[in-house]
Short mmCIF file of C-alpha atoms and ligand atoms in Angstrom, two decimals:
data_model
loop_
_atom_site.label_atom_id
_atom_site.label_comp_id
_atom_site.label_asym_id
_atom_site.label_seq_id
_atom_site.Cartn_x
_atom_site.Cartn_y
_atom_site.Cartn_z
CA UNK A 1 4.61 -16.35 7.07
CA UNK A 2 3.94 -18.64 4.43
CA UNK A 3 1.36 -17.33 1.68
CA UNK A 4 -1.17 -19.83 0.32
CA UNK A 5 -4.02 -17.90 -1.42
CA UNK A 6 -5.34 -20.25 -4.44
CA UNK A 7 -9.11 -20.12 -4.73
CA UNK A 8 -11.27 -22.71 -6.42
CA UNK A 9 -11.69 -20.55 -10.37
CA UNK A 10 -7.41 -20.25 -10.54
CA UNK A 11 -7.70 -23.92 -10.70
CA UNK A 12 -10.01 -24.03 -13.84
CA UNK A 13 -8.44 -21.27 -14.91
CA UNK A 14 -5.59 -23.44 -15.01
CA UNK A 15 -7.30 -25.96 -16.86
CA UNK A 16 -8.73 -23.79 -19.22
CA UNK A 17 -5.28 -21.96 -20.26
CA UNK A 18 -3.81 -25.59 -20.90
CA UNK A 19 -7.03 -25.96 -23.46
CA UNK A 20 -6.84 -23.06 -24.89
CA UNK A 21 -3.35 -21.31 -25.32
CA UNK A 22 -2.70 -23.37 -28.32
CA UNK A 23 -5.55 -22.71 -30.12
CA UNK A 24 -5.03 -18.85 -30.15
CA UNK A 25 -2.51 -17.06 -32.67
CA UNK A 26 -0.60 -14.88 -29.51
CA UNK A 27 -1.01 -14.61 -25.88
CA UNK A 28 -0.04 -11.09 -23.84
CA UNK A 29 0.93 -11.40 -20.89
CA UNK A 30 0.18 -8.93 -18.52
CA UNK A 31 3.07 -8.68 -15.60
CA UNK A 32 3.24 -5.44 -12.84
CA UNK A 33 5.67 -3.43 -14.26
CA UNK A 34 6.81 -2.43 -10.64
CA UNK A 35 7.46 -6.19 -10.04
CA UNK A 36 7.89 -8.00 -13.44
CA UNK A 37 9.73 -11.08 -12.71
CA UNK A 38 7.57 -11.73 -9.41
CA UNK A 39 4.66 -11.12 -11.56
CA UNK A 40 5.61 -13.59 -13.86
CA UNK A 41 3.47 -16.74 -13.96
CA UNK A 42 5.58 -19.93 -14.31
CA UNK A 43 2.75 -21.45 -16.07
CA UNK A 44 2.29 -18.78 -18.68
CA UNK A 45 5.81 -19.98 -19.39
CA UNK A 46 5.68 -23.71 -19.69
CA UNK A 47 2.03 -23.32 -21.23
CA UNK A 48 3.60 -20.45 -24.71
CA UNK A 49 6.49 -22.45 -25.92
CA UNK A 50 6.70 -21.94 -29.42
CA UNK A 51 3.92 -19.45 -28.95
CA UNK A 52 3.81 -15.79 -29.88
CA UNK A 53 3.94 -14.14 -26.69
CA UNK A 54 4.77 -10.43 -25.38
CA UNK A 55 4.89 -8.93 -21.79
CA UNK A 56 3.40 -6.15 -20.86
CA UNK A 57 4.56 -4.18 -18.07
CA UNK A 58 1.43 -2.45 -16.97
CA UNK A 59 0.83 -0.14 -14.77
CA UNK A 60 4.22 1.65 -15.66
CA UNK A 61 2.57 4.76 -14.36
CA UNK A 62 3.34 3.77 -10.62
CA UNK A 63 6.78 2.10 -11.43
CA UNK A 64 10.07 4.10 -11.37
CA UNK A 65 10.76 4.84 -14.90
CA UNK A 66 14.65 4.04 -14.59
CA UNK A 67 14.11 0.87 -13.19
CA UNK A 68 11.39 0.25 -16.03
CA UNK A 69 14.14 0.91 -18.47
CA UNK A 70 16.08 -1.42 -17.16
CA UNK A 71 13.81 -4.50 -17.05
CA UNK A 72 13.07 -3.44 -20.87
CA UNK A 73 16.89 -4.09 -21.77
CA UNK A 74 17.23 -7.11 -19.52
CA UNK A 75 13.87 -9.23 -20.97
CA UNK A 76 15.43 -7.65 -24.62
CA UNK A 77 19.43 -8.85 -24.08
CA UNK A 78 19.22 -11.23 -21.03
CA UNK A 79 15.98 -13.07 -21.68
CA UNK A 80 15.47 -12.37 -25.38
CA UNK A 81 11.78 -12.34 -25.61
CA UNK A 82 9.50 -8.86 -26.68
CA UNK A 83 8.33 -6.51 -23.58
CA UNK A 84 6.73 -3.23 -24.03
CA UNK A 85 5.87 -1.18 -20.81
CA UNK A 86 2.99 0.43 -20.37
CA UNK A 87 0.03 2.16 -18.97
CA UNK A 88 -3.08 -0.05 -19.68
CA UNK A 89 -5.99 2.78 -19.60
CA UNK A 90 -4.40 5.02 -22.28
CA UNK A 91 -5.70 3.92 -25.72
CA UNK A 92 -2.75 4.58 -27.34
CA UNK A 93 -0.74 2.74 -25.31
CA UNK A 94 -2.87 -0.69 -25.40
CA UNK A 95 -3.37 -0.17 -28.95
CA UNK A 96 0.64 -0.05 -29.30
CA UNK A 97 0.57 -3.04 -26.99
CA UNK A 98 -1.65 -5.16 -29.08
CA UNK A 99 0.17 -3.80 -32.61
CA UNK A 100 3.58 -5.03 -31.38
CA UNK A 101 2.31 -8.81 -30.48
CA UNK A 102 0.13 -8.72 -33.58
CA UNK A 103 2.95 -7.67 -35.90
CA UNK A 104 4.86 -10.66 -34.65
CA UNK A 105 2.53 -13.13 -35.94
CA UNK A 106 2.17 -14.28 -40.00
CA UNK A 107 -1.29 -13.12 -40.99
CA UNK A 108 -4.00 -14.60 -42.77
CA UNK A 109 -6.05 -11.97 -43.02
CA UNK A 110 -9.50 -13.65 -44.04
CA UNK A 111 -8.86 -15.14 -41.00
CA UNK A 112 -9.61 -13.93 -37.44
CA UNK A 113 -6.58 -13.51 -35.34
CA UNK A 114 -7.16 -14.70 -31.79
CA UNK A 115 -5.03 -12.81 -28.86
CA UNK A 116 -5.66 -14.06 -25.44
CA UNK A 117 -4.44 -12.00 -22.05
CA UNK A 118 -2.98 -14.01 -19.32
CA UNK A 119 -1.53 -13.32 -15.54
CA UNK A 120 -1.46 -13.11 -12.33
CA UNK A 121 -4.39 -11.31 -10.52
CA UNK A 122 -4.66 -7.29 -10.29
CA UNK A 123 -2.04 -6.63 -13.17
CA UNK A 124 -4.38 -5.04 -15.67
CA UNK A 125 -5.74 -7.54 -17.89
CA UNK A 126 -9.29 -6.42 -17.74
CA UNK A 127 -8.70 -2.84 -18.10
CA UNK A 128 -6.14 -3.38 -21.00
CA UNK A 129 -9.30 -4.95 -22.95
CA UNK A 130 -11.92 -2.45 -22.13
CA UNK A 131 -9.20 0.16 -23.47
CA UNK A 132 -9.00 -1.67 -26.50
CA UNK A 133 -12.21 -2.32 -27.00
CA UNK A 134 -13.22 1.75 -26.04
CA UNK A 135 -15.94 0.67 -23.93
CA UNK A 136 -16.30 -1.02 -20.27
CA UNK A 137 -16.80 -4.99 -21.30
CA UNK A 138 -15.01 -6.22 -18.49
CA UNK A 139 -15.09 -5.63 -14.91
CA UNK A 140 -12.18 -4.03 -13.31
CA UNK A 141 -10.83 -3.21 -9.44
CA UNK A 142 -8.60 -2.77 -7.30
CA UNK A 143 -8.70 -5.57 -5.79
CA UNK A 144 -7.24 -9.63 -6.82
CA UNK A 145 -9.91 -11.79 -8.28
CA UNK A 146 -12.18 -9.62 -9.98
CA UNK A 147 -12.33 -11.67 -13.56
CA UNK A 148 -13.85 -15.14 -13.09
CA UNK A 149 -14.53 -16.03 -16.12
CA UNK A 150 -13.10 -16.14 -19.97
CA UNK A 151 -14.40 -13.09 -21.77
CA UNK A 152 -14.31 -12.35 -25.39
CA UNK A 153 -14.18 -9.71 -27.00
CA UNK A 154 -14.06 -8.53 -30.88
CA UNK A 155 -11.94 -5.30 -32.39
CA UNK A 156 -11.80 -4.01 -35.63
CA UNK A 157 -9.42 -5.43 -38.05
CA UNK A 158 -10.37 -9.18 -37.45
CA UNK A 159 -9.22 -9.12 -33.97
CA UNK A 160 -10.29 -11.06 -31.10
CA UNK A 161 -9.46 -10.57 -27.34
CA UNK A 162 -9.86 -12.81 -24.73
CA UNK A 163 -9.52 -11.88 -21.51
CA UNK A 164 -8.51 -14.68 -18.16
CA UNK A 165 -9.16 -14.40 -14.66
CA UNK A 166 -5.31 -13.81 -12.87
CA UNK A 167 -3.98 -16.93 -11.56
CA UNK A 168 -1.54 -17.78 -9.14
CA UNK A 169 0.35 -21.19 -7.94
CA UNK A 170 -0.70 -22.98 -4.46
CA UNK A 171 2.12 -22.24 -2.51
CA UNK A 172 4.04 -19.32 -3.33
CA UNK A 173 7.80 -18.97 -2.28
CA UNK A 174 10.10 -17.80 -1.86
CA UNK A 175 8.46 -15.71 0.94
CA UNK A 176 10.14 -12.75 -0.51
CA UNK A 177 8.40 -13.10 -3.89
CA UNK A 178 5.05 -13.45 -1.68
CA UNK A 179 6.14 -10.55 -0.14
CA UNK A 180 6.54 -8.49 -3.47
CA UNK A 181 3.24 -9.66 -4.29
CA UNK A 182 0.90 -9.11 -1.69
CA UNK A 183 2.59 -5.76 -1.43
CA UNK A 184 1.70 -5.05 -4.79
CA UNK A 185 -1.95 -6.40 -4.22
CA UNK A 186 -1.90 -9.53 -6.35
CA UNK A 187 -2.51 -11.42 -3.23
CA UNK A 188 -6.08 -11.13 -1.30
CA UNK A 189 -6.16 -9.36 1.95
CA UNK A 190 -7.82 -12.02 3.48
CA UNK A 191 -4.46 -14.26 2.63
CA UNK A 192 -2.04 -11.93 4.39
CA UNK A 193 -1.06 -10.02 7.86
CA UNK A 194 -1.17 -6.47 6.89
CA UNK A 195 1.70 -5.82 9.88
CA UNK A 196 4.06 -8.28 7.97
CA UNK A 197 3.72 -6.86 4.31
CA UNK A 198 3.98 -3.64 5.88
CA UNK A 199 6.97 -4.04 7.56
CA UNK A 200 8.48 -5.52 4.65
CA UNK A 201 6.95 -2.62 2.37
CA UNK A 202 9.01 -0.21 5.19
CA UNK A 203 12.37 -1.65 4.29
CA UNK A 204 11.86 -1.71 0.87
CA UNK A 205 11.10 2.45 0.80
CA UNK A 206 13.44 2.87 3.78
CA UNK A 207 16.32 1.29 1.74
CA UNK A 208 15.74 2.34 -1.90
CA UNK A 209 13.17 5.42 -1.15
CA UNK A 210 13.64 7.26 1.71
CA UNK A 211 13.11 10.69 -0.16
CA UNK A 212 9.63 9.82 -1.82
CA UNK A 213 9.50 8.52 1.97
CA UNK A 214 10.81 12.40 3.78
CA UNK A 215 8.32 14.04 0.67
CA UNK A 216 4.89 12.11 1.63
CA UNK A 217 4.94 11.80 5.27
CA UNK A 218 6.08 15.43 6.29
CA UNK A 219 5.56 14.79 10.12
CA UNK A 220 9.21 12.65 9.60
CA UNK A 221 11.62 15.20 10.28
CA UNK A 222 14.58 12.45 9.82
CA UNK A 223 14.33 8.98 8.26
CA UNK A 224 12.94 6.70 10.76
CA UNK A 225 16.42 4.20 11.96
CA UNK A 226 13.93 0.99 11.05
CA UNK A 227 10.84 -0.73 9.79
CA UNK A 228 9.09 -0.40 13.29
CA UNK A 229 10.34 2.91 14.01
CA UNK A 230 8.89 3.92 10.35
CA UNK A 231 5.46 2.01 11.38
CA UNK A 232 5.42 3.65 14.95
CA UNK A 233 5.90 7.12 13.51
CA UNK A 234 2.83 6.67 10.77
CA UNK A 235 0.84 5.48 13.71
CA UNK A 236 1.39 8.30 15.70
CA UNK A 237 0.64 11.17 13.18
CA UNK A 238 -2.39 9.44 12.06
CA UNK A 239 -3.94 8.42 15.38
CA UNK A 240 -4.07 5.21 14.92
CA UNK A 241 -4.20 3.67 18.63
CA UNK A 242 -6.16 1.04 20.19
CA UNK A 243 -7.87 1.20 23.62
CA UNK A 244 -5.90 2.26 25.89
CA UNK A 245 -3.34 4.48 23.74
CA UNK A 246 -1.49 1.53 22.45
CA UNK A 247 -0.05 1.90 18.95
CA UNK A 248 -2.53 -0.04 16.57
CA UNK A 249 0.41 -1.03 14.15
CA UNK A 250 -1.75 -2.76 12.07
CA UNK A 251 -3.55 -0.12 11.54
CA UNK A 252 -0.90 2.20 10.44
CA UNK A 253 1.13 -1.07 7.84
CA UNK A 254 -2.45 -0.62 6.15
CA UNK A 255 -1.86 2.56 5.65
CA UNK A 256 1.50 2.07 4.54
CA UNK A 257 0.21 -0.54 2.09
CA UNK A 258 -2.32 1.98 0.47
CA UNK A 259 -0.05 4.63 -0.22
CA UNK A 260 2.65 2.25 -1.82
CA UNK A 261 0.07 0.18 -4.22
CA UNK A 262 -1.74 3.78 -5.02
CA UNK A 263 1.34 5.33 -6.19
CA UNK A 264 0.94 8.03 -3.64
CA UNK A 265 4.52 7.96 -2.11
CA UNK A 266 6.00 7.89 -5.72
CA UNK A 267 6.67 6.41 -8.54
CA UNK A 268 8.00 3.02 -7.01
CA UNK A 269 9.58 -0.01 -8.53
CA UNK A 270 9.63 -3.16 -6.33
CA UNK A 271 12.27 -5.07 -7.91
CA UNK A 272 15.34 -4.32 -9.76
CA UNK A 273 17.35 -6.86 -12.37
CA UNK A 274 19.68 -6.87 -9.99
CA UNK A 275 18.11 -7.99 -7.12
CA UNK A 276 17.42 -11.08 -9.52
CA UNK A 277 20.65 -11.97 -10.32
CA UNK A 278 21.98 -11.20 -6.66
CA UNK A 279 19.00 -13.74 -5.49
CA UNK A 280 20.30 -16.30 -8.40
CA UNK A 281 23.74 -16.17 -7.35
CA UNK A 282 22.91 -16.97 -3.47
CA UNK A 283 20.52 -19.60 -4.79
N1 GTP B 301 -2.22 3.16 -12.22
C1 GTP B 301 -2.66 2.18 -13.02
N2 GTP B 301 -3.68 1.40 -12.63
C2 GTP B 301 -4.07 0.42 -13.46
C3 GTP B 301 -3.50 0.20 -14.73
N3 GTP B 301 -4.11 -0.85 -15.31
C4 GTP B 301 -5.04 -1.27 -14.44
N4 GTP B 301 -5.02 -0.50 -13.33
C5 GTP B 301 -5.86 -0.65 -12.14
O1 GTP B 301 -5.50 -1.89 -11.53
C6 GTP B 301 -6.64 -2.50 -10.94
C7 GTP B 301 -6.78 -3.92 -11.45
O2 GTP B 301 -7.17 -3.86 -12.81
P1 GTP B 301 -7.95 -5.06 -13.52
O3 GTP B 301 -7.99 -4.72 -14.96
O4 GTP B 301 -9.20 -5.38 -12.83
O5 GTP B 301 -6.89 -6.24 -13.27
P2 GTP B 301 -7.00 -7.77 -13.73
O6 GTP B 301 -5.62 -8.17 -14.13
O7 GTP B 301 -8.06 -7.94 -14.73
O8 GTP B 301 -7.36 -8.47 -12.36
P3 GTP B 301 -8.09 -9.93 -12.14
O9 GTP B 301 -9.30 -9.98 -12.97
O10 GTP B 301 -8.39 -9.93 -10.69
O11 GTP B 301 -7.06 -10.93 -12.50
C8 GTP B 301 -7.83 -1.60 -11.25
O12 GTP B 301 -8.05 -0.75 -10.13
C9 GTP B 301 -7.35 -0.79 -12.44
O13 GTP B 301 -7.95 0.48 -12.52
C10 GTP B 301 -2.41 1.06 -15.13
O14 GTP B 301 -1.80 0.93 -16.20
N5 GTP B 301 -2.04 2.03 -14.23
MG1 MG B 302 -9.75 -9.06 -14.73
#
């Protein structure tokens, strides 16, 4: 399956990044924290040379806190640029967020200091500004392309925030990163067969999860031998069948999907720094 999901607004977003990263003082960019380096924009890259930039691993809440750790020390030693994980509706944590890029910039402070957020779609971005700003300025949901437009907004302290709608690239490959993020729900629904991500989502918890797997579905007596057998059992205990009794797997790699992006099997990290450099090295 090959994932192309790049609607009309990510293309002025585009345009409107290129304008305006270099006229801010920092940009934060906002990656999954269960999938950081598949999160990553390769724009946001080329675009902040020479710019002040952190990453944010939101939604840390849902990621596996070991794993987290370890993509802290590899963007600190490996890639050598500032990350800071965390949860994006805790004030403290945004506020921590927003200190840490801001003390990494010389400040004229007559001067406003301008922070825009960047990154790919359903990572946080809007709720990380309504946090900091302590009210609801931006809409938020659970669902890719909610921000459409630049929004400003202005904190204490000579502060402004600007919040982006999430962009992705036209074709996105390789079709395991596509996989990774339409899993994670950076990718509309409309753009992807639920069957596929699920199955994929199935290996991934089969091979690094099973437990979280045994402890949320407790009709599995023993781990399911594959990703079908997995599907075929979740379809079973939860009735989902077409006409006829046949097993609606669809149905059932929805459910699947659900319970991974809510958090509801576990705390789940998608991606591990070494599944990067074992990808590298067969690249
Ligand atoms: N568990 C958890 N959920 C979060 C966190 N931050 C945001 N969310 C949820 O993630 C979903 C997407 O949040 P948004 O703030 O709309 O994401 P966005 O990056 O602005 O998305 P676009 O505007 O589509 O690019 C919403 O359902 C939020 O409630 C977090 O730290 N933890
Ligand atoms: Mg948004």
């Amino acid at each position: 399956m090959n994932i192309q999901w790049y609607p009309g607004h990510m293309l002025e977003t585009k345009k409107l990044l290129k304008d305006s990263i270099s006229k801010v003082d920092a940009v934060l960019e906002v990656l999954d924290a269960r999938l950081p380096v598949a999160s990553e924009n390769p724009l946001v890259n080329n675009l902040c040379k020479g710019k002040t930039r952190i990453k944010i691993l939101n939604k840390s809440d849902l990621a596996d806190p070991s794993v987290t750790d370890m993509w802290l020390s590899y963007f600190e030693h490996q890639r050598k640029v500032p990350a800071i994980a965390v949860c994006g509706s805790q004030k403290y944590q945004a506020e921590k967020a927003l200190n840490y890029c801001i003390s990494r910039i010389t400040r004229n402070r007559a001067r406003k200091v301008k922070v825009m957020v960047v990154g790919i779609p359903n990572t946080g971005k809007s709720t990380i500004l309504n946090t900091l700003a302590g009210k609801k300025i931006a809409k938020t949901g659970n669902v890719p392309a909610i921000t459409r437009h630049k929004q400003r907004t202005s904190l204490k302290n000579n502060i402004d925030v600007y919040d982006t709608p999430g962009i992705l690239w036209p074709v996105i490959e390789p079709k395991e990163r596509a996989f990774v993020l339409a899993a994670s729900g950076a990718i509309s629904d409309t753009a992807i067969d639920y069957y596929e991500i699920g199955f994929f989502a199935a290996g991934l918890l089969l091979k690094k999860y099973p437990d979280l797997l045994l402890q949320r579905y407790d009709f599995l007596t023993e781990l399911p031998k594959d990703e079908s057998d997995l599907i075929e059992m979740i379809a079973r205990a939860r009735g989902c069948f077409k006409k006829g009794g046949i097993i609606h797997h669809q149905k059932a790699a929805e459910i699947l999907i659900r319970d991974l992006r809510s958090g509801l099997i576990g705390k789940i990290s998608f991606e591990t720094p070494k599944d990067i450099e074992s990808a590298n090295e067969t690249i």
